XYZ file of C-alpha atoms in Angstrom:
503
model
C -10.863 -32.563 -3.497
C -12.648 -30.744 -6.427
C -15.917 -29.389 -5.428
C -18.960 -29.711 -7.575
C -20.453 -26.424 -8.729
C -23.938 -26.877 -10.134
C -25.453 -24.612 -12.712
C -28.852 -23.092 -12.387
C -30.375 -25.432 -14.849
C -29.190 -28.547 -12.870
C -30.458 -27.537 -9.416
C -33.741 -29.144 -8.729
C -36.333 -28.036 -6.155
C -37.357 -31.179 -4.061
C -40.847 -32.448 -4.888
C -42.070 -32.229 -1.225
C -45.075 -29.829 -0.983
C -43.594 -28.460 2.133
C -40.414 -27.187 0.352
C -40.466 -23.392 0.363
C -40.439 -23.166 -3.536
C -40.870 -19.362 -3.447
C -37.524 -18.867 -1.610
C -35.729 -21.328 -3.883
C -36.849 -19.502 -6.969
C -35.678 -16.143 -5.889
C -33.362 -14.555 -8.486
C -29.871 -14.271 -7.051
C -27.129 -12.118 -8.677
C -24.119 -13.599 -10.545
C -22.367 -16.004 -8.294
C -25.005 -15.686 -5.596
C -27.214 -18.660 -4.753
C -30.614 -19.096 -3.120
C -30.801 -20.801 0.222
C -31.728 -24.155 -1.354
C -29.087 -23.844 -4.095
C -26.480 -23.298 -1.461
C -27.202 -26.583 0.218
C -27.565 -28.494 -3.169
C -24.292 -27.188 -4.390
C -22.552 -27.975 -1.170
C -23.691 -31.549 -1.219
C -22.988 -34.379 -3.608
C -25.647 -34.573 -6.340
C -28.925 -35.998 -5.141
C -27.793 -36.589 -1.568
C -29.558 -33.663 0.217
C -32.674 -34.622 2.377
C -34.428 -31.596 3.923
C -36.190 -31.664 7.328
C -38.731 -29.365 9.235
C -39.850 -27.755 5.975
C -43.456 -27.320 7.217
C -42.784 -25.564 10.510
C -44.513 -22.108 10.980
C -44.256 -19.200 13.199
C -47.495 -18.863 15.057
C -46.650 -15.098 15.746
C -46.443 -14.026 12.047
C -50.048 -14.950 11.129
C -50.547 -14.597 7.371
C -46.898 -13.717 6.856
C -45.642 -17.089 8.085
C -43.805 -19.174 5.637
C -43.161 -22.808 5.762
C -39.724 -23.506 7.129
C -39.746 -20.215 9.120
C -36.830 -18.681 7.178
C -34.379 -21.531 7.294
C -33.716 -24.668 5.229
C -31.939 -27.518 6.999
C -30.883 -31.007 5.966
C -28.342 -33.710 5.743
C -26.341 -34.647 2.715
C -22.937 -35.894 1.773
C -19.697 -34.358 0.613
C -17.323 -36.857 -1.016
C -19.562 -39.586 0.266
C -19.231 -38.431 3.935
C -22.454 -37.146 5.735
C -22.632 -33.518 6.573
C -25.383 -31.481 8.291
C -26.056 -28.030 6.834
C -28.558 -25.210 7.100
C -29.208 -22.086 5.152
C -30.995 -18.954 6.244
C -33.460 -17.175 4.018
C -33.480 -13.358 3.931
C -36.655 -13.352 1.947
C -38.575 -13.818 5.108
C -38.265 -10.650 7.365
C -34.500 -10.235 6.448
C -33.688 -13.837 7.686
C -34.535 -12.772 11.222
C -34.525 -15.582 13.637
C -37.719 -16.767 15.422
C -38.271 -19.539 17.787
C -39.168 -22.153 15.236
C -36.236 -21.050 12.978
C -33.986 -21.580 15.979
C -35.639 -24.971 16.895
C -34.799 -26.125 13.367
C -31.088 -25.255 13.771
C -30.847 -26.655 17.221
C -32.432 -29.984 16.100
C -29.916 -30.198 13.256
C -27.146 -29.611 15.652
C -28.258 -32.339 17.898
C -28.561 -34.839 14.983
C -25.000 -33.904 13.960
C -23.751 -34.557 17.463
C -25.593 -37.837 17.626
C -24.254 -39.086 14.244
C -20.717 -37.401 14.551
C -20.958 -35.359 11.320
C -19.635 -31.863 10.462
C -21.919 -28.887 10.351
C -22.082 -26.143 7.772
C -24.297 -23.063 8.369
C -25.003 -20.451 5.615
C -25.780 -17.266 7.532
C -27.937 -14.396 6.231
C -29.932 -12.892 9.040
C -30.751 -9.439 10.415
C -30.813 -10.980 13.958
C -33.454 -11.748 16.425
C -37.067 -11.347 15.155
C -38.643 -8.357 16.889
C -42.176 -9.684 16.440
C -41.152 -12.602 18.710
C -39.250 -10.659 21.312
C -37.606 -12.572 24.076
C -38.695 -15.918 22.683
C -36.460 -15.160 19.548
C -33.620 -13.965 21.686
C -33.824 -17.179 23.598
C -33.567 -19.091 20.387
C -30.002 -17.661 19.955
C -29.149 -18.838 23.394
C -30.180 -22.323 22.560
C -28.075 -22.168 19.409
C -25.044 -20.961 21.312
C -25.411 -23.747 23.847
C -25.823 -26.346 21.158
C -22.793 -25.169 19.225
C -20.666 -25.143 22.410
C -21.667 -28.615 23.132
C -20.473 -29.655 19.631
C -17.272 -27.628 19.766
C -14.190 -29.871 19.502
C -16.458 -32.788 18.738
C -17.307 -32.291 15.054
C -15.928 -29.600 12.599
C -18.173 -26.449 12.647
C -18.060 -24.064 9.704
C -20.051 -20.838 9.167
C -20.539 -19.202 5.846
C -21.627 -15.606 6.142
C -23.191 -14.818 2.801
C -25.425 -11.787 3.649
C -26.081 -9.818 6.764
C -25.085 -11.356 10.193
C -26.206 -8.757 12.790
C -26.830 -8.495 16.450
C -26.405 -11.224 19.041
C -26.553 -13.737 16.187
C -23.031 -12.714 15.222
C -21.744 -14.725 18.163
C -22.905 -17.990 16.478
C -20.221 -18.000 13.743
C -17.646 -16.814 16.394
C -18.405 -20.103 18.248
C -17.591 -22.209 15.222
C -14.113 -23.372 14.094
C -14.033 -21.481 10.755
C -15.910 -18.428 9.558
C -15.962 -17.675 5.778
C -17.382 -14.389 4.518
C -18.392 -13.621 0.896
C -17.447 -10.259 -0.528
C -21.170 -8.958 -0.015
C -21.332 -10.210 3.567
C -21.646 -7.775 6.514
C -21.075 -8.996 10.161
C -21.585 -6.759 13.212
C -23.147 -6.620 16.675
C -24.675 -3.179 16.209
C -25.761 -1.866 12.716
C -24.837 1.515 11.125
C -28.246 3.051 12.002
C -27.842 2.395 15.777
C -24.160 3.282 15.802
C -25.165 6.628 14.231
C -27.821 7.257 16.777
C -25.908 6.324 19.862
C -22.423 7.339 19.044
C -22.882 9.928 16.202
C -20.465 7.990 14.018
C -21.498 7.858 10.348
C -20.284 4.595 8.986
C -21.421 2.281 6.158
C -22.291 -1.438 6.778
C -19.209 -2.454 4.721
C -16.833 -0.208 6.760
C -18.442 -1.362 9.967
C -18.423 -5.123 9.367
C -17.361 -6.017 5.827
C -15.020 -8.812 5.130
C -11.980 -6.427 4.798
C -12.721 -5.334 8.422
C -13.463 -8.780 9.971
C -10.506 -10.541 8.250
C -8.034 -8.316 9.849
C -9.182 -8.921 13.447
C -9.525 -12.741 13.211
C -13.321 -12.795 13.195
C -13.264 -13.958 9.564
C -10.881 -16.697 8.710
C -11.377 -16.905 4.897
C -12.833 -14.610 2.372
C -14.728 -15.971 -0.764
C -15.643 -14.040 -3.743
C -19.347 -15.143 -3.865
C -21.610 -17.977 -2.770
C -20.268 -20.512 -5.332
C -16.657 -19.751 -4.235
C -17.656 -20.089 -0.545
C -19.017 -23.599 -1.267
C -15.912 -24.474 -3.070
C -13.732 -23.349 -0.040
C -16.022 -25.171 2.316
C -15.797 -28.452 0.507
C -11.906 -28.057 0.190
C -11.775 -27.282 3.967
C -13.848 -30.339 4.994
C -11.769 -32.544 2.719
C -8.801 -31.861 5.063
C -10.782 -32.684 8.179
C -12.146 -35.902 9.856
C -15.747 -36.458 10.420
C -15.324 -36.068 14.268
C -12.760 -35.903 17.043
C -10.962 -39.263 17.475
C -10.915 -40.214 13.826
C -7.998 -39.516 11.399
C -8.408 -36.927 8.624
C -8.946 -38.627 5.184
C -5.886 -39.372 3.197
C -5.871 -38.165 -0.371
C -3.811 -39.497 -3.255
C -0.271 -38.253 -2.851
C 1.028 -35.570 -5.150
C 4.566 -34.632 -5.684
C 5.859 -31.311 -4.317
C 7.585 -28.809 -6.679
C 10.979 -30.245 -7.522
C 13.338 -27.662 -6.029
C 15.276 -27.090 -2.868
C 12.988 -25.049 -0.483
C 16.131 -23.161 0.803
C 16.330 -21.220 -2.373
C 13.662 -18.862 -1.009
C 15.615 -18.159 2.206
C 18.262 -15.456 2.107
C 21.499 -16.164 3.874
C 21.457 -12.759 5.483
C 19.631 -12.920 8.779
C 17.947 -9.658 8.393
C 16.634 -10.025 4.924
C 12.910 -10.830 4.575
C 11.308 -13.507 2.466
C 7.832 -15.143 2.132
C 7.828 -18.395 4.360
C 4.736 -19.639 2.279
C 7.198 -20.330 -0.582
C 9.148 -22.623 1.637
C 5.898 -24.354 2.724
C 4.711 -24.722 -0.846
C 8.050 -26.366 -1.804
C 7.410 -29.270 0.579
C 3.634 -29.858 0.451
C 1.729 -31.897 -2.096
C 1.195 -29.990 -5.291
C 2.593 -26.804 -3.758
C -0.845 -26.063 -2.393
C -1.674 -24.597 0.945
C -5.030 -23.254 2.360
C -4.122 -20.388 4.457
C -6.315 -19.597 7.445
C -6.671 -16.109 8.884
C -4.194 -14.721 6.267
C -4.782 -10.976 7.130
C -4.843 -11.351 10.908
C -1.612 -11.209 12.673
C 0.450 -11.835 9.516
C 3.787 -12.215 11.215
C 2.733 -15.967 11.728
C 1.234 -18.185 8.857
C -1.405 -20.884 9.673
C -2.519 -23.075 6.960
C -3.758 -26.599 5.935
C -1.938 -28.606 3.382
C -1.161 -32.263 2.539
C 2.081 -34.092 2.673
C 2.160 -37.524 1.061
C -1.650 -37.314 0.862
C -1.913 -36.713 4.713
C -3.447 -33.545 6.047
C -1.017 -31.386 7.965
C -1.379 -28.007 9.759
C 1.381 -25.536 9.053
C 2.465 -22.997 11.578
C 5.224 -20.674 10.417
C 6.997 -17.523 11.281
C 6.651 -14.980 8.485
C 10.078 -13.068 8.004
C 8.258 -10.873 5.505
C 6.292 -9.292 8.217
C 8.016 -7.718 11.318
C 10.919 -10.139 10.635
C 8.788 -13.089 11.936
C 8.609 -11.649 15.389
C 5.969 -13.055 17.632
C 3.522 -10.627 19.478
C 0.233 -10.759 21.420
C -1.854 -11.115 18.246
C 0.212 -13.695 16.496
C 0.366 -15.724 19.834
C -3.509 -15.873 19.924
C -3.786 -16.688 16.237
C -1.269 -19.577 16.331
C -2.525 -20.847 19.599
C -6.105 -21.269 18.414
C -4.879 -22.987 15.177
C -2.682 -25.401 16.996
C -5.481 -26.301 19.447
C -7.865 -26.823 16.550
C -5.410 -29.278 14.875
C -4.945 -30.982 18.310
C -8.756 -31.559 18.631
C -9.143 -32.978 15.250
C -6.001 -35.067 15.053
C -4.244 -32.886 12.452
C -0.354 -33.354 12.688
C 1.641 -30.153 12.718
C 4.604 -28.917 10.617
C 6.207 -25.917 12.344
C 8.655 -23.746 10.288
C 10.746 -21.484 12.527
C 12.510 -18.322 11.676
C 12.021 -15.800 14.442
C 14.197 -13.242 16.380
C 11.960 -13.536 19.460
C 8.879 -11.843 20.905
C 8.256 -8.215 20.128
C 9.669 -6.054 22.901
C 8.183 -2.768 24.097
C 5.666 -1.027 26.338
C 2.835 -1.459 23.879
C 3.241 -5.206 23.823
C 3.525 -5.508 27.568
C 0.437 -3.456 28.132
C -1.240 -5.517 25.529
C -0.605 -8.652 27.653
C 1.957 -10.261 25.437
C 2.924 -12.605 28.328
C -0.707 -13.890 28.634
C -1.233 -14.271 24.859
C 2.276 -15.808 24.342
C 1.481 -18.233 27.105
C -1.626 -19.457 25.060
C 0.805 -20.604 22.349
C 3.068 -22.336 24.771
C 0.133 -24.075 26.334
C -1.321 -25.088 22.856
C 1.862 -26.697 21.717
C 2.603 -28.349 25.086
C -1.210 -29.748 25.076
C -1.305 -30.990 21.601
C -0.847 -34.746 21.366
C -0.660 -34.996 17.556
C 2.764 -35.495 15.786
C 4.508 -32.037 15.891
C 7.587 -31.668 13.744
C 9.653 -28.499 13.924
C 12.094 -27.367 11.347
C 14.416 -24.464 12.177
C 15.098 -22.667 8.918
C 17.304 -19.738 9.835
C 16.968 -18.560 13.438
C 15.130 -19.317 16.714
C 15.971 -17.057 19.601
C 14.761 -16.534 23.179
C 11.216 -17.265 24.387
C 10.051 -17.603 20.847
C 12.396 -20.546 20.480
C 10.552 -22.277 23.213
C 7.109 -21.305 22.142
C 7.481 -22.438 18.536
C 7.225 -26.046 19.437
C 10.706 -26.621 20.849
C 11.936 -30.057 22.032
C 11.640 -29.055 25.638
C 8.014 -28.166 25.023
C 7.246 -31.643 23.710
C 7.930 -31.542 19.955
C 7.853 -34.939 18.416
C 10.834 -34.190 16.203
C 13.123 -31.034 15.828
C 15.156 -30.675 12.715
C 17.364 -27.726 11.724
C 19.012 -26.630 8.470
C 22.862 -26.345 8.689
C 22.988 -22.600 8.691
C 20.313 -22.161 11.397
C 21.094 -20.121 14.562
C 19.560 -21.185 17.831
C 20.067 -19.488 21.129
C 18.949 -17.063 23.897
C 19.262 -14.013 21.633
C 20.792 -12.839 18.475
C 24.569 -12.650 18.401
C 25.050 -8.823 18.188
C 22.423 -8.348 20.998
C 24.238 -10.883 23.107
C 27.648 -9.442 22.718
C 26.206 -5.969 23.336
C 25.531 -7.189 26.854
C 28.432 -9.472 27.751
C 31.149 -7.600 25.839
C 29.933 -3.992 26.160
C 33.052 -2.693 27.800
C 35.291 -4.177 25.037
C 32.995 -2.704 22.368
C 32.923 0.706 23.993
C 36.798 0.749 24.181
C 37.320 -0.146 20.451
C 38.395 2.364 17.877
C 35.346 1.346 15.740
C 32.526 0.030 18.178
C 30.241 -1.025 15.301
C 32.857 -3.024 13.599
C 34.030 -4.650 16.871
C 30.392 -5.573 17.810
C 29.893 -7.165 14.476
C 33.270 -9.065 14.853
C 32.521 -10.309 18.307
C 28.919 -11.120 17.206
C 30.281 -13.405 14.506
C 32.507 -15.139 16.895
C 29.690 -15.597 19.435
C 27.468 -17.014 16.824
C 29.970 -19.505 15.739
C 30.691 -20.597 19.252
C 27.128 -20.548 20.790
C 24.391 -20.448 18.239
C 25.126 -23.165 15.576
C 22.638 -25.945 14.614
C 25.412 -28.358 15.207
C 25.908 -27.111 18.710
C 22.149 -27.393 19.442
C 22.182 -31.022 18.024
C 25.161 -31.798 20.379
C 23.011 -30.669 23.284
C 19.963 -32.739 22.118
C 17.902 -29.644 21.600
C 17.889 -30.432 17.827
C 17.374 -33.986 16.857
C 19.025 -33.887 13.570
C 20.665 -31.257 11.213
C 19.452 -32.017 7.757
C 20.109 -30.893 4.194
C 17.294 -28.459 3.203
C 16.555 -30.449 0.130
C 15.718 -33.516 2.359
C 13.005 -31.387 4.201
C 9.918 -32.982 2.553
C 11.369 -36.478 2.789
C 11.843 -36.103 6.549
C 8.319 -34.759 6.864
C 6.826 -37.699 4.837
C 8.735 -40.138 6.992
C 7.746 -38.392 10.255
C 4.062 -38.068 9.467
C 3.900 -41.721 8.381
C 6.079 -43.243 11.112
C 5.424 -41.159 14.197
C 1.688 -41.106 14.294
C -0.055 -42.089 17.502
C -3.695 -42.804 18.389
C -5.603 -40.186 20.145
C -5.896 -40.396 23.972
C -9.628 -39.891 23.958
C -12.334 -39.148 21.394
C -13.568 -35.750 22.641
C -10.832 -33.985 24.508
C -11.928 -30.307 24.831
C -13.958 -27.564 23.238
C -12.504 -25.102 20.763
C -12.745 -22.007 22.845
C -12.368 -18.803 20.717
C -9.240 -17.644 22.513
């Protein structure tokens, strides 16, 4: 989908006298949009219809502005309805008052009744101090409304200014949070941090996109408002309107014409970028990576194969050799569950030596977080196709959508190794005496490891046991995925299956 990017000269202020024209005429910087322009640029031309533009805060008196600091309405994206709101920092820093909150809650209720996605453009300093507890309760109502919608319709937040205080939990309750480069997101601002803890920190260092993208709070970073709108439209183009519907199918585009295995070194310990393998099998070689900077030893992305949306989960040998750990378990689990809730099939690219060992991981609850990934794959009832590229060992072999866990189809490339652990680690245990007695223990360990791998770890051996459904030529990977996604689809068991808990 190619999003429309309107120019300043083509954006029109609606003729309704209740429209906050003052806010819409504010002069943004290059790439920045006014609240009204964000909504208009997001939606198809002429499709936006605003609501509640006349509401006023009785507390603010002469300072009250029609709309109470937020614009909300319904338009279409690619002809499909979408509910959207955009906060206006021109009114008391975009702070949230009771009427402001009522508008957002009303829009969320409409989205739930109609079954349409929600996009929120966030630029707010937090609860409005002039309204006290009434404003704070407004956030509670928004949180409750978002939770009711979670897993029912896609929820996207675009933080394009400040997102401070308790209000920061609203984006965290949605499926995807996008931040622009000038966005700042934190529970407690620099001034309070300085006063309470003595720490002198800038707003950017406290909650800028470079901070929040590394901890999983921010899933995507956009350069500016226009870019955020483009990313949002692309994202929604991959997703269904609501749970229980299939994602829209686009016109199929050929993948790059080369064998994906050219990116994968034969040496087990050599790293490579698994995204190159993914790009070699998806339409147009294009992936939309989610949470790129958080737990980078696993890659999560949306793409299309033969025009159909697919979620990609892949070990990243470029980072920690593709080892799973507590963080990557959380990241992959949430993505898998999201795909499950919205009927997005999964392609799982496996190349991992196992879970990260050590006291740091154990004290960091790697068992609990790894179990989230196991649960997510076992729970997901969408087609789940696994391709073992080079190795799959130990508990990670199970956790990465194994046949035993419920994979729809498990494929492996001919040179893949699959087993309890790597060959040299295995013989280091079972042949430790022979190795210790050898004239050259390292050479003996390597020799015995090669023998063990040939006898116990081959893809053909796993296929003979039924753990792998088929060993395939790497060049046939896309063809197999096209066939699987087209032939092995099954209807959803129920329309609204669960909520997308921010695990």
